[in-house]
């Protein structure tokens, strides 16, 4: 199998602000294995850069030709860039589906009608700006980015502007003490759940927080995102969290993401399928596993202006998977 790649620049519709910083563009890399395609998202706060991803790809040895021996191929990926490792896994799955001439969801035995509605992300900003964006979006499910001083004012303003379902994501932006202070207050605004309240490495903090919130009879579900990258991380958090966020860019592809989903289910956790700022390639690859998940946060293609591919399509919050073979994405011909 021949490995090749193509750097791409994605222009964002609006400046994207989270607890870690702000950006107007993302510099990702499309990765090809013969006719298969995957995407490596260069997420700044995961320490990934377009250059680093390309350097990694140059170091990948020959992956062999037996694409049905997936684990053997994936094990040949050198240690390093999670994003690049994920893109290789996606391209391999795409090629696999194309060889078998079936879309991935069919090969996994999944019904594409069972995809949960996706949320739409409101980046961190002044409370009134976020409230206006929430209202203007018209989306039935909103994911609100938090992680600053004005978090309660943000949620209050948005709740006052819309009846949509609200989820919040602190992106590891709170200390334990701050989390314990603000979560009971945010719980008053009818939230579906709170994502990643604590620091990335604070696994013990999740057990601590659970106990404290239970003692105060605060029942808003807590999900882990950045803290749970692999199925091992999910197992370590069992008993401390109510749900987990899965992304191909964390699990290094579809194969480990499937393991994370099953591990989470075995521990009675709920599952949200999410993405980074990715084009239709990465998001559609992930979306094939959406029927296994309870929630979806797959608005990547809605946030960018110059998607190089067409894949999953949106009817409001409802996502429709393409039915062509593999991931099913199609290059958009530039005129
Ligand atoms: Mg998150």
GROMACS .gro file of C-alpha atoms and ligand atoms in nm:
model
  336
    1UNK     CA    1   0.000   0.000   0.000
    2UNK     CA    2   0.127   0.343  -0.090
    3UNK     CA    3   0.118   0.612   0.178
    4UNK     CA    4   0.091   0.974   0.065
    5UNK     CA    5  -0.038   1.300   0.210
    6UNK     CA    6  -0.166   1.647   0.132
    7UNK     CA    7  -0.152   1.947   0.368
    8UNK     CA    8  -0.479   2.146   0.378
    9UNK     CA    9  -0.579   2.479   0.531
   10UNK     CA   10  -0.932   2.501   0.667
   11UNK     CA   11  -1.083   2.851   0.700
   12UNK     CA   12  -1.324   2.883   0.992
   13UNK     CA   13  -1.657   3.063   0.953
   14UNK     CA   14  -1.609   3.240   1.285
   15UNK     CA   15  -1.308   3.268   1.515
   16UNK     CA   16  -1.312   2.956   1.733
   17UNK     CA   17  -1.240   3.024   2.102
   18UNK     CA   18  -1.198   2.761   2.371
   19UNK     CA   19  -1.028   2.765   2.712
   20UNK     CA   20  -0.692   2.700   2.542
   21UNK     CA   21  -0.694   2.984   2.286
   22UNK     CA   22  -0.848   3.111   1.964
   23UNK     CA   23  -0.804   3.037   1.592
   24UNK     CA   24  -0.935   3.143   1.248
   25UNK     CA   25  -0.771   2.866   1.051
   26UNK     CA   26  -0.662   2.508   1.104
   27UNK     CA   27  -0.381   2.337   0.919
   28UNK     CA   28  -0.466   1.970   0.883
   29UNK     CA   29  -0.324   1.691   0.668
   30UNK     CA   30  -0.513   1.448   0.444
   31UNK     CA   31  -0.349   1.106   0.444
   32UNK     CA   32  -0.390   0.851   0.166
   33UNK     CA   33  -0.329   0.475   0.159
   34UNK     CA   34  -0.375   0.391  -0.210
   35UNK     CA   35  -0.737   0.509  -0.271
   36UNK     CA   36  -0.823   0.531   0.099
   37UNK     CA   37  -0.832   0.871   0.271
   38UNK     CA   38  -0.811   0.985   0.632
   39UNK     CA   39  -0.748   1.315   0.809
   40UNK     CA   40  -0.499   1.429   1.071
   41UNK     CA   41  -0.625   1.734   1.262
   42UNK     CA   42  -0.345   1.954   1.393
   43UNK     CA   43  -0.499   2.054   1.726
   44UNK     CA   44  -0.273   2.317   1.884
   45UNK     CA   45  -0.349   2.221   2.246
   46UNK     CA   46  -0.258   1.858   2.179
   47UNK     CA   47   0.082   1.979   2.061
   48UNK     CA   48   0.018   1.876   1.700
   49UNK     CA   49   0.132   2.084   1.402
   50UNK     CA   50   0.099   2.029   1.029
   51UNK     CA   51   0.480   2.010   1.002
   52UNK     CA   52   0.502   1.758   1.287
   53UNK     CA   53   0.235   1.539   1.127
   54UNK     CA   54   0.418   1.542   0.793
   55UNK     CA   55   0.751   1.463   0.964
   56UNK     CA   56   0.580   1.168   1.132
   57UNK     CA   57   0.434   1.044   0.802
   58UNK     CA   58   0.780   1.051   0.644
   59UNK     CA   59   0.899   0.814   0.919
   60UNK     CA   60   0.629   0.549   0.857
   61UNK     CA   61   0.777   0.224   0.720
   62UNK     CA   62   0.618   0.014   0.445
   63UNK     CA   63   0.280  -0.098   0.584
   64UNK     CA   64   0.258  -0.417   0.376
   65UNK     CA   65  -0.024  -0.516   0.141
   66UNK     CA   66  -0.262  -0.738   0.339
   67UNK     CA   67  -0.522  -0.479   0.431
   68UNK     CA   68  -0.745  -0.741   0.597
   69UNK     CA   69  -0.477  -0.795   0.863
   70UNK     CA   70  -0.557  -0.457   1.015
   71UNK     CA   71  -0.391  -0.497   1.352
   72UNK     CA   72  -0.062  -0.599   1.189
   73UNK     CA   73  -0.075  -0.289   0.971
   74UNK     CA   74  -0.173  -0.055   1.254
   75UNK     CA   75   0.103  -0.199   1.475
   76UNK     CA   76   0.356  -0.089   1.215
   77UNK     CA   77   0.272   0.276   1.283
   78UNK     CA   78   0.566   0.423   1.474
   79UNK     CA   79   0.500   0.590   1.812
   80UNK     CA   80   0.431   0.963   1.777
   81UNK     CA   81   0.163   1.193   1.636
   82UNK     CA   82  -0.181   1.074   1.749
   83UNK     CA   83  -0.341   1.269   1.467
   84UNK     CA   84  -0.126   1.104   1.199
   85UNK     CA   85  -0.178   0.759   1.351
   86UNK     CA   86  -0.552   0.825   1.345
   87UNK     CA   87  -0.542   0.936   0.981
   88UNK     CA   88  -0.363   0.615   0.879
   89UNK     CA   89  -0.629   0.409   1.059
   90UNK     CA   90  -0.907   0.604   0.882
   91UNK     CA   91  -0.744   0.568   0.540
   92UNK     CA   92  -0.704   0.195   0.603
   93UNK     CA   93  -1.073   0.160   0.695
   94UNK     CA   94  -1.170   0.361   0.387
   95UNK     CA   95  -0.963   0.136   0.163
   96UNK     CA   96  -1.104  -0.176   0.336
   97UNK     CA   97  -1.461  -0.061   0.267
   98UNK     CA   98  -1.376   0.026  -0.091
   99UNK     CA   99  -1.223  -0.318  -0.152
  100UNK     CA  100  -1.538  -0.480  -0.009
  101UNK     CA  101  -1.754  -0.224  -0.188
  102UNK     CA  102  -1.961  -0.140   0.122
  103UNK     CA  103  -1.991   0.167   0.344
  104UNK     CA  104  -1.824   0.125   0.683
  105UNK     CA  105  -2.150   0.138   0.879
  106UNK     CA  106  -2.272  -0.170   0.689
  107UNK     CA  107  -1.947  -0.357   0.750
  108UNK     CA  108  -1.992  -0.279   1.121
  109UNK     CA  109  -2.356  -0.393   1.104
  110UNK     CA  110  -2.495  -0.054   1.209
  111UNK     CA  111  -2.815   0.124   1.112
  112UNK     CA  112  -2.747   0.482   0.995
  113UNK     CA  113  -3.099   0.582   1.104
  114UNK     CA  114  -2.979   0.546   1.465
  115UNK     CA  115  -2.741   0.842   1.457
  116UNK     CA  116  -2.813   1.087   1.740
  117UNK     CA  117  -2.878   1.451   1.650
  118UNK     CA  118  -2.562   1.659   1.652
  119UNK     CA  119  -2.497   1.961   1.867
  120UNK     CA  120  -2.371   2.290   1.729
  121UNK     CA  121  -2.078   2.456   1.908
  122UNK     CA  122  -2.083   2.810   2.046
  123UNK     CA  123  -1.721   2.921   2.104
  124UNK     CA  124  -1.622   3.110   2.417
  125UNK     CA  125  -1.693   3.484   2.399
  126UNK     CA  126  -1.869   3.767   2.585
  127UNK     CA  127  -2.197   3.635   2.733
  128UNK     CA  128  -2.418   3.855   2.513
  129UNK     CA  129  -2.228   3.754   2.197
  130UNK     CA  130  -2.269   3.385   2.282
  131UNK     CA  131  -2.640   3.438   2.355
  132UNK     CA  132  -2.687   3.606   2.015
  133UNK     CA  133  -2.505   3.326   1.837
  134UNK     CA  134  -2.709   3.066   2.024
  135UNK     CA  135  -3.034   3.233   1.920
  136UNK     CA  136  -2.923   3.291   1.560
  137UNK     CA  137  -2.807   2.930   1.514
  138UNK     CA  138  -3.159   2.792   1.555
  139UNK     CA  139  -3.002   2.458   1.651
  140UNK     CA  140  -3.199   2.234   1.890
  141UNK     CA  141  -2.880   2.124   2.073
  142UNK     CA  142  -2.599   2.363   2.161
  143UNK     CA  143  -2.258   2.290   2.304
  144UNK     CA  144  -2.121   2.586   2.496
  145UNK     CA  145  -1.748   2.635   2.537
  146UNK     CA  146  -1.653   2.758   2.885
  147UNK     CA  147  -1.341   2.791   3.099
  148UNK     CA  148  -1.321   3.153   3.217
  149UNK     CA  149  -1.436   3.401   3.481
  150UNK     CA  150  -1.772   3.475   3.319
  151UNK     CA  151  -1.891   3.117   3.279
  152UNK     CA  152  -2.208   3.147   3.485
  153UNK     CA  153  -2.303   3.471   3.306
  154UNK     CA  154  -2.244   3.293   2.973
  155UNK     CA  155  -2.476   3.005   3.054
  156UNK     CA  156  -2.735   3.237   3.206
  157UNK     CA  157  -2.739   3.460   2.896
  158UNK     CA  158  -2.768   3.165   2.658
  159UNK     CA  159  -3.040   2.995   2.864
  160UNK     CA  160  -3.231   3.322   2.855
  161UNK     CA  161  -3.202   3.343   2.477
  162UNK     CA  162  -3.295   2.990   2.372
  163UNK     CA  163  -3.494   2.679   2.465
  164UNK     CA  164  -3.240   2.451   2.295
  165UNK     CA  165  -3.082   2.166   2.486
  166UNK     CA  166  -2.755   2.286   2.636
  167UNK     CA  167  -2.431   2.101   2.705
  168UNK     CA  168  -2.123   2.274   2.834
  169UNK     CA  169  -1.755   2.199   2.781
  170UNK     CA  170  -1.498   2.349   3.020
  171UNK     CA  171  -1.206   2.204   2.818
  172UNK     CA  172  -1.007   2.141   3.138
  173UNK     CA  173  -1.039   2.511   3.223
  174UNK     CA  174  -1.134   2.481   3.592
  175UNK     CA  175  -0.944   2.387   3.907
  176UNK     CA  176  -1.106   2.136   4.145
  177UNK     CA  177  -1.222   2.419   4.371
  178UNK     CA  178  -1.360   2.624   4.083
  179UNK     CA  179  -1.543   2.319   3.947
  180UNK     CA  180  -1.700   2.247   4.283
  181UNK     CA  181  -1.807   2.609   4.319
  182UNK     CA  182  -1.952   2.657   3.971
  183UNK     CA  183  -2.105   2.319   3.880
  184UNK     CA  184  -2.391   2.341   4.137
  185UNK     CA  185  -2.471   2.689   4.002
  186UNK     CA  186  -2.462   2.580   3.638
  187UNK     CA  187  -2.682   2.281   3.724
  188UNK     CA  188  -2.967   2.531   3.776
  189UNK     CA  189  -2.977   2.603   3.401
  190UNK     CA  190  -3.102   2.263   3.287
  191UNK     CA  191  -2.785   2.122   3.127
  192UNK     CA  192  -2.761   1.780   2.963
  193UNK     CA  193  -2.408   1.734   3.095
  194UNK     CA  194  -2.077   1.906   3.170
  195UNK     CA  195  -1.770   1.802   2.975
  196UNK     CA  196  -1.412   1.794   3.106
  197UNK     CA  197  -1.442   2.020   3.412
  198UNK     CA  198  -1.098   1.923   3.549
  199UNK     CA  199  -0.736   1.922   3.436
  200UNK     CA  200  -0.635   1.659   3.181
  201UNK     CA  201  -0.422   1.450   3.421
  202UNK     CA  202  -0.649   1.479   3.726
  203UNK     CA  203  -0.807   1.132   3.720
  204UNK     CA  204  -0.833   1.134   4.102
  205UNK     CA  205  -1.009   1.468   4.078
  206UNK     CA  206  -1.302   1.304   3.900
  207UNK     CA  207  -1.353   1.063   4.192
  208UNK     CA  208  -1.321   1.355   4.436
  209UNK     CA  209  -1.569   1.567   4.240
  210UNK     CA  210  -1.823   1.285   4.212
  211UNK     CA  211  -1.824   1.239   4.589
  212UNK     CA  212  -1.854   1.611   4.659
  213UNK     CA  213  -2.139   1.663   4.410
  214UNK     CA  214  -2.329   1.360   4.542
  215UNK     CA  215  -2.296   1.495   4.898
  216UNK     CA  216  -2.450   1.821   4.777
  217UNK     CA  217  -2.719   1.632   4.581
  218UNK     CA  218  -2.607   1.789   4.254
  219UNK     CA  219  -2.692   1.546   3.977
  220UNK     CA  220  -2.571   1.707   3.654
  221UNK     CA  221  -2.387   1.434   3.459
  222UNK     CA  222  -2.010   1.476   3.425
  223UNK     CA  223  -1.832   1.360   3.110
  224UNK     CA  224  -1.458   1.323   3.049
  225UNK     CA  225  -1.304   1.426   2.719
  226UNK     CA  226  -0.932   1.517   2.726
  227UNK     CA  227  -0.873   1.283   3.023
  228UNK     CA  228  -1.006   0.982   2.829
  229UNK     CA  229  -0.802   0.917   2.517
  230UNK     CA  230  -0.803   0.537   2.506
  231UNK     CA  231  -1.004   0.241   2.636
  232UNK     CA  232  -0.754   0.211   2.927
  233UNK     CA  233  -0.834   0.568   3.032
  234UNK     CA  234  -1.207   0.490   3.021
  235UNK     CA  235  -1.158   0.191   3.252
  236UNK     CA  236  -0.957   0.405   3.499
  237UNK     CA  237  -1.246   0.654   3.522
  238UNK     CA  238  -1.512   0.391   3.590
  239UNK     CA  239  -1.729   0.499   3.883
  240UNK     CA  240  -1.616   0.861   3.866
  241UNK     CA  241  -1.788   0.986   3.551
  242UNK     CA  242  -2.127   0.948   3.385
  243UNK     CA  243  -2.008   0.959   3.028
  244UNK     CA  244  -1.713   0.978   2.796
  245UNK     CA  245  -1.636   1.171   2.481
  246UNK     CA  246  -1.478   0.969   2.200
  247UNK     CA  247  -1.287   1.115   1.903
  248UNK     CA  248  -1.073   0.943   1.644
  249UNK     CA  249  -0.798   1.201   1.702
  250UNK     CA  250  -0.764   1.088   2.065
  251UNK     CA  251  -0.799   0.712   2.012
  252UNK     CA  252  -0.572   0.716   1.706
  253UNK     CA  253  -0.847   0.595   1.481
  254UNK     CA  254  -1.167   0.399   1.441
  255UNK     CA  255  -1.033   0.071   1.576
  256UNK     CA  256  -0.943   0.198   1.925
  257UNK     CA  257  -1.249   0.426   1.927
  258UNK     CA  258  -1.463   0.113   1.891
  259UNK     CA  259  -1.282  -0.036   2.195
  260UNK     CA  260  -1.344   0.286   2.393
  261UNK     CA  261  -1.715   0.268   2.311
  262UNK     CA  262  -1.742  -0.093   2.427
  263UNK     CA  263  -1.537  -0.025   2.740
  264UNK     CA  264  -1.760   0.270   2.827
  265UNK     CA  265  -2.076   0.062   2.775
  266UNK     CA  266  -1.936  -0.212   2.999
  267UNK     CA  267  -1.904   0.050   3.273
  268UNK     CA  268  -2.256   0.193   3.220
  269UNK     CA  269  -2.123   0.518   3.083
  270UNK     CA  270  -2.296   0.722   2.820
  271UNK     CA  271  -2.103   0.806   2.507
  272UNK     CA  272  -2.070   1.119   2.300
  273UNK     CA  273  -1.905   1.100   1.960
  274UNK     CA  274  -1.714   1.417   1.885
  275UNK     CA  275  -1.450   1.561   1.656
  276UNK     CA  276  -1.182   1.828   1.638
  277UNK     CA  277  -1.193   2.104   1.376
  278UNK     CA  278  -1.191   1.859   1.086
  279UNK     CA  279  -1.318   1.853   0.730
  280UNK     CA  280  -1.580   1.608   0.606
  281UNK     CA  281  -1.310   1.339   0.576
  282UNK     CA  282  -1.238   1.299   0.948
  283UNK     CA  283  -1.592   1.373   1.062
  284UNK     CA  284  -1.754   1.128   0.820
  285UNK     CA  285  -1.504   0.858   0.919
  286UNK     CA  286  -1.608   0.899   1.282
  287UNK     CA  287  -1.979   0.929   1.199
  288UNK     CA  288  -1.992   0.566   1.084
  289UNK     CA  289  -1.974   0.470   1.455
  290UNK     CA  290  -2.237   0.724   1.560
  291UNK     CA  291  -2.516   0.462   1.578
  292UNK     CA  292  -2.325   0.312   1.876
  293UNK     CA  293  -2.331   0.643   2.064
  294UNK     CA  294  -2.590   0.834   2.269
  295UNK     CA  295  -2.488   1.186   2.170
  296UNK     CA  296  -2.314   1.345   1.874
  297UNK     CA  297  -2.101   1.656   1.854
  298UNK     CA  298  -1.997   1.637   1.491
  299UNK     CA  299  -2.035   1.989   1.362
  300UNK     CA  300  -1.680   2.019   1.220
  301UNK     CA  301  -1.788   2.064   0.855
  302UNK     CA  302  -2.043   2.328   0.961
  303UNK     CA  303  -1.764   2.538   1.114
  304UNK     CA  304  -1.546   2.558   0.803
  305UNK     CA  305  -1.582   2.748   0.474
  306UNK     CA  306  -1.364   2.547   0.235
  307UNK     CA  307  -1.429   2.177   0.294
  308UNK     CA  308  -1.227   1.985   0.032
  309UNK     CA  309  -1.461   1.684   0.046
  310UNK     CA  310  -1.832   1.610   0.058
  311UNK     CA  311  -1.937   1.342   0.308
  312UNK     CA  312  -2.186   1.344   0.590
  313UNK     CA  313  -2.464   1.594   0.518
  314UNK     CA  314  -2.684   1.786   0.759
  315UNK     CA  315  -3.056   1.846   0.769
  316UNK     CA  316  -3.051   2.082   1.067
  317UNK     CA  317  -2.916   1.869   1.351
  318UNK     CA  318  -2.985   1.541   1.170
  319UNK     CA  319  -2.685   1.381   1.001
  320UNK     CA  320  -2.704   1.167   0.691
  321UNK     CA  321  -2.421   0.929   0.611
  322UNK     CA  322  -2.315   0.880   0.250
  323UNK     CA  323  -2.390   0.529   0.123
  324UNK     CA  324  -2.089   0.486  -0.106
  325UNK     CA  325  -1.811   0.244  -0.018
  326UNK     CA  326  -1.567   0.298   0.269
  327UNK     CA  327  -1.594   0.632   0.448
  328UNK     CA  328  -1.789   0.746   0.143
  329UNK     CA  329  -1.642   1.092   0.095
  330UNK     CA  330  -1.606   1.250  -0.245
  331UNK     CA  331  -1.359   1.519  -0.349
  332UNK     CA  332  -1.524   1.851  -0.433
  333UNK     CA  333  -1.398   1.957  -0.774
  334UNK     CA  334  -1.263   2.310  -0.758
  335UNK     CA  335  -1.391   2.513  -1.051
  336LIG    MG1  336  -1.458   1.853   2.471
   0.00000   0.00000   0.00000
